[in-house]
Amino acid sequence: MQDLNQTRTQRREKLTEKTYDLLVIGGGITGSGIALDAVTRGLSVALIEKQDFAAGTSSRSTKLIHGGLRYLKQWEFKLVREVGSERAIVHRLAPHLVVPEKMLLPIIENGSYSKSLTSLGLTVYDLLAGVKKADRRKMLSKTQTLGKEPLLNDALVKGGGLYAEYRTDDARLTISLVKTAAKHGAQALNYVEAREFLYTKTSDTPKICGAVCHDSLSDLTFEIRAHQVVNAAGPWVDELREINRSLEGKHLHLTKGVHIVVPHHKFPVQQSVYFDVPGKRMLFAIPRGKITYIGTTDTDYHGDKAHPRTRQEDVEYLIRGIDYLFPEVQLKREDVISSWAGIRPLIHETGKSASEISRKDEIFVSSTGLISIAGGKLTGYRKMAQRVVDKVLDRHPAGAGPCRTHKITLLGGDFDGYPAVKDFTEGLTRDWQAQGLSPEWAKYLVANYGTQAREVLTYLTPQNSRSLDAALELAELRFCLENEWVQKPMDFFNRRTGQLYFDIERVRAFAAEVLAVFEKAWGWDPTTLAEERRQVEEAVYHASHFAPAERETEHVHTLEKVG
Ligand code: FAD
């Protein structure tokens, strides 16, 4: 195994070796997309993230690459056209990770959309997004709608619409962008925070030329120098603007969105559904393997940005929504096995409620040259990156080319279309059948790592651990340690594998073995090991318990033991 400490030290040293063309602060989807766009246009790029990559909002979304049907109701045609047409492009760049998914929109008595509005809305949606003829919306009768989803409330449903969307794994998409940017030469490092800015002192107006950074793992402080600095800090964008003394005019408006996870057998939806709930809002119910997840809420947020919590009232709101349209399901709070809460970094609009605020992105350039990007969506990351890098190039000496990211396949995404993903998965299952690889495991590995799934399997050591399941867990871990900047157990359990949300029992089952690998690989002392174990316990606790109302930053005393 690589010397991980040495690799990390080298990466940190590389950040200080030269003056970069561009320093990107924030390793969510926005910052990672910007890093990839810039490096593939020929700029030298440093990307830093103060937590783990995707640990902010970009691992806490509904995980849809979608056009945002509801924005049509807010007359946001330009936004719908842009993100709608981006879906097919992002699918082409990572067909294993951005997967076509039909969405069912039931039409109900007094719902958000009447039959004629649904038909018109979905047609406009398809046209704006340039959806291929075969994939365009289909209107369904009441019987057809109930046939597709028998759990729906017979008394309320009048018909339905079926339309094309894509689902993804937001954290995996972000990590893939970081990996691809690094492959093209970007220097990326997590657990490095920008704390102050550096300014040139040669003219009357100081110009930004880098940042003073702190590596929380080694407790070292150092400078990264760059001709341009982009602030892609998501919910923290205004904090950096404040440090830059440029927080004036428009500012962020944070809203919290919660998803809950239940075993699929407790809410056995046959496909993804986008459905009305009382109060003129809509929720998604999305089946994913052994679970179904449901979301989301949308409430103003003023709490801890790094640790938003699911509160009991959030869970109750989502369950009430399910009761309304799926009354037979009778979901209870005890059925919720996991949950997550994310923060939308929206741009404040006076007089508008959380749900009404536009999801459009905007770029602010300060007098010292800090380029900040706020708002936007996961789906539109590539176009947002293009606009930011265009802005960078307005101010940068010539030499860089036009945006190329529409042609740059993400690492592991080198498939000739979606059918090729299925063929590859079948091939993988066949080749590893003798070692006991099940089709489900092959599907999971390909969805996460694409063609790199074969490389993950090369980390499978002779089975000295107790089962193939355990051996696969550790093979995946070793691959991630060496190839995906995994520093802490929760990087692995949460943002590389999604186990914390989608298979929380697996975290409980393998925590001890995973911690032991970390201890050895990073040479942890007993204090570090104990602290990391506590962090796993806390994450499991927070995912599966809900804070009482109005206590976003509740301190937890009793954690369940893992490992
Ligand atoms: P983040 O992901 O938060 O990244 C910013 C990063 O900057 C963070 O990781 C943070 O740690 C880092 N950072 C902050 N300060 C510093 C510093 N000083 N130094 C270094 N690093 C720093 N969009 C869709 O397209 N589809 C969906 O289905 C969807 N569903 C959503 C559901 C919910 C509940 C929410 C909340 C959002 C949803 N979105 C969706 C929107 C989408 O998730 C966000 O727009 C997107 O993830 C924002 O990404 P970001 O990179 O701008 O921010």
Coordinates of C-alpha atoms in Angstrom, one line a residue, residues 28-363:
G28 CA -18.3 20.9 -3.7
I29 CA -19.8 20.3 -7.2
T30 CA -19.3 24.0 -8.1
G31 CA -15.7 24.3 -7.1
S32 CA -14.8 20.9 -8.6
G33 CA -16.6 21.7 -11.8
I34 CA -14.6 25.0 -12.0
A35 CA -11.3 23.3 -11.4
L36 CA -12.0 20.8 -14.2
D37 CA -13.1 23.5 -16.6
A38 CA -10.1 25.7 -15.9
V39 CA -7.4 23.0 -16.0
T40 CA -8.8 21.6 -19.2
R41 CA -8.5 25.1 -20.8
G42 CA -4.8 25.1 -19.9
L43 CA -4.7 27.0 -16.6
S44 CA -2.7 25.7 -13.7
V45 CA -5.2 25.1 -10.9
A46 CA -5.2 24.5 -7.1
L47 CA -8.4 23.3 -5.5
I48 CA -8.9 23.3 -1.7
E49 CA -11.7 22.1 0.5
K50 CA -11.9 22.7 4.3
Q51 CA -13.8 19.5 5.1
D52 CA -14.0 16.5 2.8
F53 CA -14.8 17.0 -0.9
A54 CA -18.6 17.1 -1.2
A55 CA -19.1 17.4 2.6
G56 CA -21.1 20.6 2.2
T57 CA -24.4 20.7 0.2
S58 CA -23.1 18.5 -2.6
S59 CA -23.6 15.2 -0.7
R60 CA -27.0 16.3 0.8
S61 CA -29.2 16.9 -2.3
T62 CA -32.2 15.0 -3.7
K63 CA -29.5 13.5 -6.1
L64 CA -31.4 14.3 -9.2
I65 CA -30.0 15.7 -12.4
H66 CA -33.2 17.4 -13.2
G67 CA -34.6 20.3 -15.2
G68 CA -36.6 21.6 -12.3
L69 CA -40.2 21.3 -13.5
R70 CA -41.5 23.5 -10.7
Y71 CA -39.4 26.4 -12.0
L72 CA -41.7 26.6 -15.0
K73 CA -44.4 27.8 -12.6
Q74 CA -42.1 30.6 -11.5
W75 CA -41.6 31.5 -15.2
E76 CA -37.9 30.6 -15.1
F77 CA -37.7 29.4 -18.7
K78 CA -34.1 30.3 -19.2
L79 CA -33.1 28.2 -16.1
V80 CA -35.2 25.3 -17.2
R81 CA -33.8 25.4 -20.7
E82 CA -30.2 25.4 -19.4
V83 CA -30.4 22.8 -16.7
G84 CA -32.8 20.7 -18.7
S85 CA -30.4 20.4 -21.7
E86 CA -27.5 19.9 -19.3
R87 CA -29.0 16.6 -18.2
A88 CA -28.2 14.8 -21.4
I89 CA -24.7 16.2 -21.5
V90 CA -23.8 15.2 -17.9
H91 CA -25.3 11.7 -18.6
R92 CA -23.0 11.4 -21.6
L93 CA -20.0 12.4 -19.6
A94 CA -20.7 9.8 -16.8
P95 CA -23.3 7.3 -18.0
H96 CA -22.8 5.0 -15.1
L97 CA -23.4 7.8 -12.5
V98 CA -26.1 9.9 -14.2
V99 CA -28.8 7.4 -15.0
P100 CA -32.1 7.9 -16.9
E101 CA -35.1 7.7 -14.6
K102 CA -38.8 8.1 -15.5
M103 CA -40.6 10.3 -13.0
L104 CA -44.3 9.9 -12.3
L105 CA -46.3 13.0 -11.6
P106 CA -49.7 12.1 -10.3
I107 CA -52.4 14.7 -11.0
I108 CA -54.7 15.1 -8.0
E109 CA -57.8 17.0 -7.0
N110 CA -56.8 20.6 -6.1
G111 CA -53.1 19.8 -6.8
S112 CA -50.3 22.0 -8.1
Y113 CA -51.0 21.0 -11.7
S114 CA -54.3 20.4 -13.5
K115 CA -54.4 17.8 -16.3
S116 CA -54.1 20.5 -19.0
L117 CA -51.4 22.4 -17.1
T118 CA -49.4 19.1 -16.6
S119 CA -49.7 18.2 -20.2
L120 CA -48.6 21.7 -21.4
G121 CA -46.0 22.1 -18.7
L122 CA -44.3 18.7 -19.5
T123 CA -44.4 19.4 -23.2
V124 CA -42.7 22.8 -22.7
Y125 CA -40.3 21.1 -20.3
D126 CA -39.4 18.5 -22.9
L127 CA -39.0 21.1 -25.7
L128 CA -36.9 23.5 -23.6
A129 CA -34.6 20.7 -22.6
G130 CA -34.4 19.2 -26.1
V131 CA -35.6 15.7 -24.9
K132 CA -35.5 13.1 -27.7
K133 CA -38.9 12.1 -29.1
A134 CA -39.0 8.6 -27.7
D135 CA -38.3 10.0 -24.2
R136 CA -40.9 12.7 -24.2
R137 CA -43.7 12.9 -21.7
K138 CA -46.7 10.6 -21.7
M139 CA -50.0 11.5 -20.2
L140 CA -51.7 8.7 -18.2
S141 CA -55.3 8.0 -17.3
K142 CA -56.3 7.4 -13.7
T143 CA -56.2 3.6 -14.3
Q144 CA -52.7 3.8 -16.0
T145 CA -51.4 6.0 -13.1
L146 CA -52.6 3.6 -10.5
G147 CA -51.3 0.7 -12.5
K148 CA -47.8 2.4 -12.4
E149 CA -48.1 3.1 -8.7
P150 CA -50.8 1.1 -6.9
L151 CA -50.0 2.7 -3.5
L152 CA -51.4 6.1 -4.6
N153 CA -54.5 7.5 -3.0
D154 CA -57.3 6.2 -5.3
A155 CA -59.7 8.9 -4.0
L156 CA -57.4 11.8 -5.0
V157 CA -55.7 10.7 -8.2
K158 CA -57.2 11.8 -11.5
G159 CA -54.5 10.9 -13.8
G160 CA -50.7 11.4 -14.3
G161 CA -47.8 12.4 -16.3
L162 CA -44.6 10.4 -16.9
Y163 CA -41.5 12.2 -17.9
A164 CA -37.8 11.8 -18.3
E165 CA -35.3 12.8 -15.6
Y166 CA -31.9 11.5 -14.4
R167 CA -30.8 10.4 -11.0
T168 CA -27.2 10.4 -9.6
D169 CA -25.1 10.3 -6.5
D170 CA -24.1 13.9 -5.8
A171 CA -21.1 13.1 -3.7
R172 CA -19.8 10.5 -6.2
L173 CA -20.3 13.0 -9.1
T174 CA -18.3 15.6 -7.2
I175 CA -15.5 13.1 -6.4
S176 CA -15.4 12.1 -10.1
L177 CA -15.0 15.7 -11.1
V178 CA -12.1 16.2 -8.6
K179 CA -10.5 13.0 -9.9
T180 CA -10.9 14.0 -13.5
A181 CA -9.5 17.5 -12.7
A182 CA -6.5 16.0 -10.9
K183 CA -5.9 13.6 -13.9
H184 CA -5.7 16.7 -16.1
G185 CA -3.1 18.3 -13.7
A186 CA -5.1 20.2 -11.0
Q187 CA -3.7 20.0 -7.5
A188 CA -6.6 19.1 -5.2
L189 CA -6.5 18.7 -1.4
N190 CA -9.2 18.3 1.2
Y191 CA -9.1 19.4 4.9
V192 CA -7.4 22.6 3.8
E193 CA -9.2 25.9 4.7
A194 CA -8.7 29.3 3.3
R195 CA -8.6 31.6 6.3
E196 CA -7.2 34.9 5.0
F197 CA -6.5 36.4 1.6
L198 CA -3.2 37.6 0.2
Y199 CA -3.1 40.9 -1.7
T200 CA -0.5 42.5 -4.0
K201 CA 0.8 45.7 -2.6
T202 CA 2.1 47.2 -5.9
S203 CA -0.9 49.5 -6.7
D204 CA -3.3 51.7 -4.8
T205 CA -6.0 49.1 -5.1
P206 CA -4.7 45.8 -3.6
K207 CA -5.4 42.8 -5.8
I208 CA -6.1 39.4 -4.5
C209 CA -3.2 37.0 -5.2
G210 CA -3.8 33.9 -3.0
A211 CA -4.8 32.7 0.4
V212 CA -3.4 31.9 3.8
C213 CA -4.5 28.3 4.4
H214 CA -4.7 25.9 7.3
D215 CA -4.4 22.1 7.0
S216 CA -6.5 20.7 9.8
L217 CA -4.9 17.3 9.6
S218 CA -1.3 18.4 10.1
D219 CA -2.2 21.7 11.8
L220 CA 0.1 23.5 9.4
T221 CA -0.5 27.0 8.0
F222 CA 0.8 28.0 4.6
E223 CA 0.2 30.3 1.7
I224 CA -1.1 29.4 -1.7
R225 CA -0.3 32.0 -4.4
A226 CA -2.5 32.5 -7.5
H227 CA -3.2 35.1 -10.1
Q228 CA -6.9 34.7 -9.6
V229 CA -9.0 33.3 -6.7
V230 CA -12.5 31.9 -7.0
N231 CA -14.8 31.6 -4.0
A232 CA -17.0 28.5 -4.5
A233 CA -17.8 28.0 -0.9
G234 CA -21.5 27.2 -1.2
P235 CA -23.2 28.2 2.1
W236 CA -20.0 29.8 3.3
V237 CA -19.6 32.1 0.3
D238 CA -20.6 35.2 2.3
E239 CA -18.0 34.3 5.1
L240 CA -15.2 34.6 2.5
R241 CA -16.7 37.7 1.0
E242 CA -16.7 39.1 4.6
I243 CA -13.0 38.2 5.0
N244 CA -12.4 39.9 1.6
R245 CA -14.4 43.0 3.0
S246 CA -16.7 42.8 0.0
L247 CA -19.9 41.5 1.5
E248 CA -22.3 44.2 0.2
G249 CA -25.4 44.3 -1.9
K250 CA -26.7 40.8 -2.6
H251 CA -26.2 38.1 0.1
L252 CA -27.0 34.5 0.7
H253 CA -30.3 33.2 2.0
L254 CA -29.9 29.7 3.5
T255 CA -32.7 27.2 3.5
K256 CA -32.6 23.6 4.9
G257 CA -33.8 20.6 3.1
V258 CA -34.3 17.2 4.8
H259 CA -34.6 13.7 3.3
I260 CA -35.6 10.6 5.2
V261 CA -34.7 7.0 4.4
V262 CA -37.0 4.0 5.0
P263 CA -36.6 0.3 4.0
H264 CA -38.0 -0.2 0.6
H265 CA -40.5 -2.8 1.9
K266 CA -42.0 -0.2 4.2
F267 CA -42.7 2.2 1.3
P268 CA -42.4 0.0 -1.8
V269 CA -42.8 2.6 -4.6
Q270 CA -42.3 1.0 -8.0
Q271 CA -40.6 4.1 -9.4
S272 CA -39.7 7.7 -8.6
V273 CA -42.7 9.9 -7.9
Y274 CA -43.0 13.6 -7.7
F275 CA -46.1 14.3 -5.7
D276 CA -48.3 17.0 -4.2
V277 CA -48.5 17.5 -0.4
P278 CA -50.8 19.9 1.4
G279 CA -49.5 23.5 1.5
K280 CA -48.9 23.7 -2.3
R281 CA -45.5 22.0 -2.0
M282 CA -44.2 18.8 -3.7
L283 CA -42.0 16.0 -2.6
F284 CA -40.0 13.3 -4.3
A285 CA -40.1 9.6 -3.3
I286 CA -37.2 7.8 -4.9
P287 CA -36.5 4.0 -4.7
R288 CA -32.8 3.1 -4.5
G289 CA -32.0 -0.6 -4.0
K290 CA -33.0 -1.7 -0.5
I291 CA -34.4 1.7 0.5
T292 CA -36.7 4.5 -0.5
Y293 CA -35.8 8.1 0.3
I294 CA -38.3 10.9 0.5
G295 CA -37.7 14.7 0.5
T296 CA -37.5 17.5 0.9
T297 CA -38.4 20.2 3.3
D298 CA -37.5 23.8 2.6
T299 CA -37.2 26.1 5.7
D300 CA -35.1 29.1 6.5
Y301 CA -31.9 28.2 8.2
H302 CA -29.6 30.1 10.6
G303 CA -27.9 27.2 12.4
D304 CA -24.5 25.5 12.2
K305 CA -23.6 25.3 8.4
A306 CA -21.4 22.3 8.7
H307 CA -23.8 20.1 10.7
P308 CA -27.4 20.8 9.8
R309 CA -29.7 18.3 11.7
T310 CA -32.9 16.6 10.8
R311 CA -35.5 17.6 13.4
Q312 CA -38.5 15.7 14.5
E313 CA -40.8 18.2 12.9
D314 CA -39.0 17.7 9.5
V315 CA -39.7 13.9 9.8
E316 CA -43.3 14.5 10.8
Y317 CA -43.8 16.9 7.8
L318 CA -42.5 14.3 5.3
I319 CA -44.5 11.5 6.9
R320 CA -47.7 13.6 6.7
G321 CA -47.0 14.2 3.0
I322 CA -46.7 10.4 2.4
D323 CA -49.9 9.8 4.4
Y324 CA -51.7 12.2 2.2
L325 CA -50.9 10.6 -1.1
F326 CA -50.0 7.1 -0.1
P327 CA -52.4 6.5 2.8
E328 CA -52.0 2.7 2.8
V329 CA -48.3 2.9 3.5
Q330 CA -48.9 4.1 7.1
L331 CA -45.3 5.0 7.6
K332 CA -44.2 5.6 11.2
R333 CA -41.3 7.6 12.7
E334 CA -39.7 4.3 13.8
D335 CA -39.6 3.2 10.2
V336 CA -37.1 5.9 9.4
I337 CA -33.6 4.3 9.4
S338 CA -31.5 7.2 8.3
S339 CA -31.8 10.8 7.1
W340 CA -29.8 13.8 5.9
A341 CA -30.2 17.5 6.0
G342 CA -28.6 19.9 3.4
I343 CA -28.4 23.7 3.1
R344 CA -29.3 25.5 -0.1
P345 CA -27.0 28.5 -0.7
L346 CA -29.6 30.7 -2.4
I347 CA -29.4 34.4 -3.2
H348 CA -31.7 36.4 -1.0
E349 CA -34.7 38.1 -2.6
T350 CA -36.7 40.4 -0.4
G351 CA -40.2 39.4 0.4
K352 CA -39.9 35.8 -1.0
S353 CA -40.3 32.7 1.1
A354 CA -37.8 29.8 1.1
S355 CA -39.6 27.8 -1.7
E356 CA -40.2 30.9 -3.9
I357 CA -36.5 32.1 -4.1
S358 CA -34.9 31.5 -7.5
R359 CA -32.3 28.8 -7.8
K360 CA -30.4 30.9 -10.4
D361 CA -26.7 31.3 -9.9
E362 CA -24.9 34.6 -9.8
I363 CA -21.3 35.8 -9.9

